[in-house]
Backbone as CSV, one residue per row, in Angstrom:
resi,resn,N_x,N_y,N_z,CA_x,CA_y,CA_z,C_x,C_y,C_z
1,ILE,82.208,75.072,98.898,81.776,74.038,98.889,81.836,73.225,99.498
2,ASP,80.934,71.858,100.228,81.353,70.923,101.164,81.431,69.554,101.017
3,VAL,82.524,68.687,100.781,82.013,67.702,100.021,82.251,66.423,100.868
4,SER,81.189,65.820,100.934,80.929,64.533,101.605,82.174,63.663,101.515
5,LYS,82.123,62.613,102.661,83.409,61.167,102.857,82.922,60.701,101.720
6,ILE,81.074,60.042,101.436,80.924,59.654,100.174,81.288,60.109,99.060
7,ALA,81.134,61.260,98.675,81.715,62.012,97.357,83.014,61.897,97.249
8,LEU,83.689,61.812,98.031,85.081,61.773,97.720,85.471,60.086,97.455
9,ASN,85.440,59.420,98.437,85.509,58.039,98.516,84.657,57.114,97.171
10,VAL,84.136,58.226,96.229,83.404,57.607,94.732,84.887,57.682,93.908
11,LEU,85.439,58.912,94.157,86.717,59.150,93.360,87.725,58.612,93.832
12,GLY,87.628,58.362,94.958,88.653,57.240,95.313,89.975,58.046,96.375
13,ILE,89.275,58.668,97.036,89.601,59.409,98.349,89.568,59.327,99.293
14,THR,89.940,58.694,100.710,89.395,58.074,101.653,90.010,59.681,102.297
15,THR,88.806,59.802,103.791,88.754,60.941,104.595,87.897,60.857,105.582
16,ASP,88.106,60.927,107.069,87.128,61.100,108.093,86.469,62.391,107.830
17,GLU,86.777,63.445,107.202,86.301,64.668,107.456,85.964,65.168,106.164
18,ASN,84.761,66.160,106.528,84.395,66.470,105.844,85.656,68.054,104.842
19,VAL,85.196,68.157,103.423,86.698,69.102,102.707,86.151,70.018,101.850
20,ASN,87.288,71.561,102.202,85.742,72.572,101.761,87.025,72.839,100.821
21,ILE,86.138,72.669,98.965,86.918,72.889,98.378,86.651,74.698,97.290
22,ASP,87.260,75.762,97.187,87.489,77.140,96.791,87.297,76.763,94.761
23,PHE,86.044,77.781,94.361,86.671,77.589,93.403,87.077,79.501,92.906
24,ALA,87.809,79.284,91.575,87.234,80.475,90.884,86.136,81.214,91.344
25,ASP,86.584,81.950,91.294,85.237,83.480,90.673,84.658,83.355,89.558
26,GLN,83.392,82.635,90.008,82.741,82.881,88.245,82.256,83.546,87.634
27,ASN,81.984,85.074,88.409,82.261,86.431,87.483,83.348,87.301,87.382
28,ALA,84.150,86.447,87.417,85.783,87.247,86.706,85.646,87.836,85.626
29,PRO,85.798,88.880,85.354,86.161,88.580,83.470,87.488,87.843,83.021
30,LEU,87.018,87.545,81.843,87.436,86.126,81.119,88.561,87.465,80.177
31,GLY,89.881,86.346,80.054,91.072,87.095,79.301,91.865,87.768,80.202
32,PRO,93.283,89.136,79.636,93.930,88.646,79.716,94.355,89.604,80.932
33,VAL,95.717,88.721,81.993,95.583,89.798,82.908,95.498,91.931,83.531
34,LYS,94.670,92.526,83.917,95.200,93.941,84.135,96.241,93.968,85.145
35,PHE,95.987,95.004,84.832,97.240,95.893,86.181,96.608,97.334,85.834
36,PRO,96.152,97.588,87.532,96.046,99.334,88.245,96.838,100.489,87.145
37,PRO,96.706,101.736,87.013,97.450,102.285,87.065,97.732,103.064,87.484
38,THR,99.293,103.542,87.847,100.391,103.639,88.610,100.767,105.351,88.655
39,ILE,100.760,105.889,89.208,100.676,107.395,89.913,102.669,107.495,89.824
40,SER,103.422,108.328,89.294,105.051,108.346,89.897,104.986,109.419,90.280
41,PHE,103.962,110.408,90.667,104.651,111.816,90.583,102.851,112.686,91.414
42,VAL,102.857,113.096,92.815,101.970,113.653,93.262,102.471,114.611,94.180
43,SER,102.071,116.188,94.052,101.944,116.988,94.752,100.624,117.267,94.624
44,GLN,100.935,119.130,95.799,100.616,119.631,95.787,100.887,121.613,95.609
45,PHE,99.991,122.739,95.322,101.030,123.428,95.127,99.567,124.799,95.498
46,GLN,100.384,125.963,95.033,99.933,127.084,95.522,98.794,127.595,94.160
47,PRO,97.263,128.540,94.394,97.001,128.568,92.951,97.416,129.136,91.688
48,ASP,98.787,129.829,91.794,99.138,129.582,90.592,99.687,128.355,89.549
49,GLU,99.662,126.980,90.187,100.255,126.240,89.040,101.046,125.621,89.525
50,THR,102.229,126.648,89.600,103.465,126.427,89.686,104.089,126.672,91.147
51,THR,104.041,126.983,91.868,105.104,126.732,93.490,104.217,126.158,94.219
52,LEU,105.352,125.012,94.093,105.173,123.666,94.995,104.426,123.858,96.250
53,LEU,103.875,123.223,96.939,103.799,123.879,98.549,103.747,122.681,99.474
54,PRO,104.484,123.060,100.226,105.047,121.876,101.448,103.814,121.604,101.867
55,GLU,104.114,119.939,102.401,103.505,120.091,103.920,103.467,120.226,104.451
56,GLY,101.778,120.755,105.144,101.818,121.934,106.155,102.166,123.395,105.634
57,GLY,102.205,123.587,104.715,102.285,124.737,103.427,100.671,125.555,103.881
58,THR,100.469,126.860,103.407,100.088,127.948,103.818,99.971,128.248,102.788
59,ILE,97.601,128.200,102.399,97.544,129.329,101.278,96.811,129.772,101.993
60,SER,97.363,131.483,101.373,96.213,132.299,101.404,94.994,133.402,100.532
61,LYS,94.579,131.800,99.692,93.423,131.672,98.522,92.206,130.601,99.119
62,ASP,91.615,130.821,98.492,90.414,129.691,98.651,90.769,128.653,97.788
63,VAL,91.454,128.649,96.707,92.134,127.623,96.111,93.292,126.827,96.596
64,ALA,93.223,125.076,96.354,94.553,124.550,96.199,94.830,123.605,94.933
65,VAL,96.004,123.238,94.618,95.689,122.789,93.568,96.791,121.452,93.249
66,PHE,96.719,120.185,92.924,96.678,119.153,92.365,97.053,118.616,91.421
67,LYS,98.166,117.935,91.444,98.566,117.680,90.259,99.556,115.956,90.447
68,ALA,99.189,114.912,89.546,100.208,113.679,89.465,100.098,113.155,88.273
69,THR,101.250,112.026,87.960,101.915,112.130,87.071,100.817,110.507,86.762
70,ILE,99.868,109.936,85.531,99.338,108.808,86.358,99.789,108.064,84.663
71,ASN,100.340,106.620,84.899,100.772,105.867,83.860,99.336,104.758,84.170
72,ASP,99.233,103.969,82.633,98.522,102.617,82.145,99.061,102.009,81.481
73,PRO,99.625,100.276,82.526,100.332,99.542,81.853,99.537,99.151,80.971
74,GLU,98.354,99.260,79.937,97.771,98.587,78.560,97.560,100.442,78.363
75,ASN,97.935,101.340,78.462,97.830,102.509,77.898,96.289,102.909,77.873
76,ASP,95.356,102.943,79.154,93.966,103.000,78.569,93.779,103.977,79.238
77,GLN,93.161,105.032,79.255,92.545,106.465,79.622,92.671,106.614,81.640
78,ILE,93.488,108.097,81.769,93.838,107.710,83.267,93.099,109.034,83.104
79,ARG,92.714,108.837,85.008,91.941,109.736,85.765,92.331,110.033,86.674
80,LEU,92.394,111.176,87.693,92.612,111.129,88.973,91.639,110.882,90.403
81,GLU,91.512,110.590,91.382,90.557,111.129,92.164,91.316,111.136,93.167
82,ILE,90.708,112.817,93.739,91.119,112.901,95.079,90.095,112.796,96.355
83,GLU,90.547,112.696,97.901,89.301,112.974,98.733,89.489,113.849,99.417
84,LEU,89.169,114.751,99.610,89.904,116.088,100.451,89.156,116.432,101.338
85,ARG,89.512,116.279,102.293,88.722,116.030,103.723,89.270,117.154,104.525
86,ARG,89.167,117.871,105.132,89.217,118.302,106.775,89.428,117.578,107.677
87,PRO,90.783,117.652,108.921,90.615,116.718,109.775,89.550,116.831,110.954
88,ALA,88.477,117.978,110.590,86.976,117.945,111.886,86.022,116.738,110.923
89,GLU,86.370,116.788,109.862,84.875,115.951,109.348,85.509,113.807,109.589
90,TRP,84.743,113.646,110.284,84.536,112.415,109.974,86.036,111.941,111.161
91,ASN,85.750,112.160,112.290,86.852,112.639,113.143,87.898,112.094,112.346
92,GLY,88.681,112.777,111.421,90.210,113.160,111.149,89.929,111.831,109.697
93,ASN,88.899,111.042,109.585,89.175,109.401,108.801,88.416,110.087,107.580
94,PHE,89.572,109.197,106.512,89.362,109.527,104.336,87.782,108.220,104.939
95,LEU,86.637,108.511,104.257,85.623,107.631,103.310,85.997,106.686,101.830
96,ASP,87.191,106.835,101.886,87.763,105.939,100.502,86.408,106.167,99.867
97,ASN,86.194,108.032,99.511,85.170,108.204,97.594,86.011,109.715,97.922
98,ALA,86.258,109.063,96.324,86.478,110.778,95.377,85.967,111.829,95.700
99,THR,86.072,112.884,97.091,85.137,114.063,96.179,85.932,115.208,94.888
100,LEU,87.365,114.919,94.379,87.584,115.686,93.045,87.459,114.580,92.695
101,THR,87.179,114.769,90.657,87.993,113.714,89.877,88.209,114.400,88.553
102,SER,89.126,114.038,88.504,89.289,114.630,86.977,88.737,114.043,85.435
103,GLU,88.629,114.966,84.248,88.178,113.881,83.285,89.552,112.533,82.773
104,PHE,88.878,112.199,82.035,89.945,110.876,81.848,91.193,111.354,80.507
105,SER,92.268,111.325,80.552,93.209,111.328,79.559,93.677,110.837,78.928
106,PRO,95.319,111.036,77.969,95.664,109.886,77.889,96.619,109.322,78.687
107,SER,97.316,107.945,78.908,97.994,107.351,79.915,99.440,108.474,79.598
108,ASN,100.443,108.302,80.720,101.038,109.013,81.096,101.148,110.940,80.996
109,SER,100.111,111.216,81.235,99.404,111.930,81.530,99.486,113.067,83.014
110,THR,100.340,114.557,83.295,100.118,115.149,83.881,98.558,116.055,84.236
111,ILE,98.333,115.235,85.462,97.232,115.778,85.733,96.644,117.126,86.530
112,THR,95.735,117.994,86.526,96.271,118.916,87.613,94.265,119.097,88.186
113,ILE,93.907,118.911,89.053,92.801,119.366,89.592,93.074,120.671,90.674
114,ALA,92.173,121.141,90.670,91.596,123.210,91.185,91.041,122.408,92.366
115,ARG,90.531,123.249,93.560,89.134,122.818,93.832,89.586,124.313,94.466
116,TYR,88.875,124.728,93.929,88.390,126.407,94.552,87.090,126.157,96.105
117,GLY,86.953,127.437,96.205,85.962,127.573,97.832,86.303,127.447,98.603
118,LEU,87.630,127.069,98.997,87.938,126.142,100.319,87.599,127.733,101.565
119,ILE,86.966,126.797,102.303,87.238,127.722,103.692,88.677,127.766,104.306
120,ASN,88.483,128.683,105.463,90.150,128.566,106.388,89.930,127.153,107.389
121,ASP,90.862,126.664,107.121,90.949,125.561,107.321,91.918,124.749,107.439
122,ASP,92.623,123.163,107.878,93.143,122.585,108.154,93.145,121.022,106.474
123,TYR,93.721,120.885,106.411,93.276,119.611,105.265,93.903,118.799,105.585
124,HIS,93.505,117.364,104.846,94.686,116.342,104.237,93.864,115.830,103.060
125,TRP,95.022,114.899,102.443,93.789,114.537,101.148,94.777,112.798,100.778
126,GLN,93.872,112.430,100.593,94.671,111.182,99.875,94.155,111.201,98.168
127,TYR,94.226,109.997,97.539,94.198,110.004,95.736,94.284,108.661,95.938
128,ARG,93.915,108.433,94.075,93.841,107.154,93.896,94.155,107.560,92.473
129,ALA,95.062,106.358,91.446,94.679,106.282,89.717,93.412,104.977,90.226
130,ARG,92.491,105.879,88.022,91.290,104.950,87.707,91.703,104.749,86.280
131,ASP,91.367,103.473,86.084,91.497,104.197,83.663,89.851,103.182,83.646
132,SER,90.090,103.804,82.470,88.762,103.199,81.689,88.044,102.298,81.858
133,GLN,88.813,101.259,82.394,88.225,100.242,82.024,87.565,99.704,83.546
134,GLY,88.211,101.527,84.332,87.521,100.627,86.317,88.417,100.208,87.218
135,TYR,89.043,99.969,86.236,90.539,99.254,87.912,91.446,100.609,87.915
136,VAL,91.414,100.675,89.269,91.692,101.042,90.196,93.184,101.300,90.837
137,SER,93.948,102.244,91.198,94.846,101.852,92.505,94.367,102.239,93.712
138,GLU,95.272,101.581,94.545,94.570,101.428,96.428,95.220,103.153,96.490
139,TRP,94.054,103.879,97.448,94.643,104.435,98.148,95.705,105.051,98.845
140,LYS,95.967,106.204,98.483,97.002,106.567,98.832,97.306,108.030,100.230
141,GLU,97.293,107.781,101.167,97.941,109.487,101.447,98.413,109.836,102.183
142,PHE,98.570,111.229,101.060,99.854,112.272,100.763,100.619,112.438,101.149
143,GLN,102.032,111.393,101.359,103.121,111.995,102.265,103.052,111.829,103.044
144,THR,102.650,112.196,104.489,102.923,111.407,105.946,101.364,111.273,106.710
145,PRO,100.813,110.224,106.407,99.739,109.917,106.791,99.766,110.592,108.388
146,GLY,98.062,111.088,108.285,97.991,111.479,109.694,98.290,112.698,109.614
147,ASN,99.112,113.547,109.245,99.201,114.708,109.961,98.192,115.817,108.002
148,ILE,98.401,117.487,108.679,97.860,118.359,108.226,98.450,117.871,106.879
149,ASP,98.015,117.930,105.378,98.847,118.962,104.864,98.986,119.900,103.830
150,PHE,97.786,120.878,104.411,97.880,122.466,104.088,96.524,123.059,105.044
151,THR,97.368,124.689,105.402,96.157,125.090,105.612,95.827,126.588,104.567
152,ILE,94.210,126.620,104.982,93.901,127.681,104.479,93.875,129.158,104.833
153,VAL,94.323,130.299,104.818,94.546,131.228,105.954,93.962,132.325,104.976
154,ILE,92.696,132.697,104.653,92.931,133.785,104.459,92.197,135.469,104.861
155,PRO,93.098,136.519,104.655,93.381,137.081,105.887,91.714,138.241,105.038
156,GLN,91.659,138.744,106.276,90.827,139.459,106.342,90.984,140.693,105.686
157,CYS,90.261,141.998,105.083,90.351,142.854,104.783,89.843,144.080,105.881
158,PRO,90.618,145.096,105.990,90.893,145.664,106.477,89.205,145.732,107.234
159,LEU,88.066,146.363,106.721,86.676,146.645,106.482,86.412,145.946,107.229
160,GLN,86.000,144.853,106.655,85.431,143.101,107.944,86.133,143.626,108.868
161,THR,87.611,143.629,109.063,88.246,143.465,110.737,87.366,144.904,111.612
162,ALA,87.281,146.138,110.656,87.224,147.281,111.682,85.629,146.394,112.000
163,GLN,84.866,146.253,110.986,83.274,145.985,110.904,83.019,145.247,112.457
164,SER,83.967,143.924,111.707,83.434,142.850,113.442,84.127,143.463,114.455
165,GLU,84.846,144.307,114.920,84.983,144.808,116.073,83.733,145.944,117.335
166,MET,83.803,146.417,116.189,81.995,147.102,116.003,81.561,146.867,116.811
167,LEU,80.943,145.782,116.597,79.486,144.835,117.026,79.745,143.918,118.257
């Protein structure tokens, strides 16, 4: 709000310029301060859900598994949100939109999400946590930003290879 020199003079304040006063967001929720959920462990796994997949690793099936342990300071229900992309999409950029979302679970849970139907290509992903009140953590890219997190290479069966060579 711009406050004029006259209004300030009425208040006993003298100035030669307009003064800007910022008021608190009138639409902000009232009550105690809430904190977003935190993620204490996050990783990617082979389809068996137990073998860790190192960054840049290769999967020979059409499924990747993601796990994270999430805690909410207020013990609200929490869920994991992942944005999985191929670097060939959107010039390698993330859109900050979840492409995979878990169900809500109790705070301090380890959440698993499996993504089936992946095609032969490179992939990278980012993640965040959301609590049942709508508070979210910041998006964070898995391990080293800007590189390939895993590659899907599904071997062709010999019959497919022989048929394609005949064409």
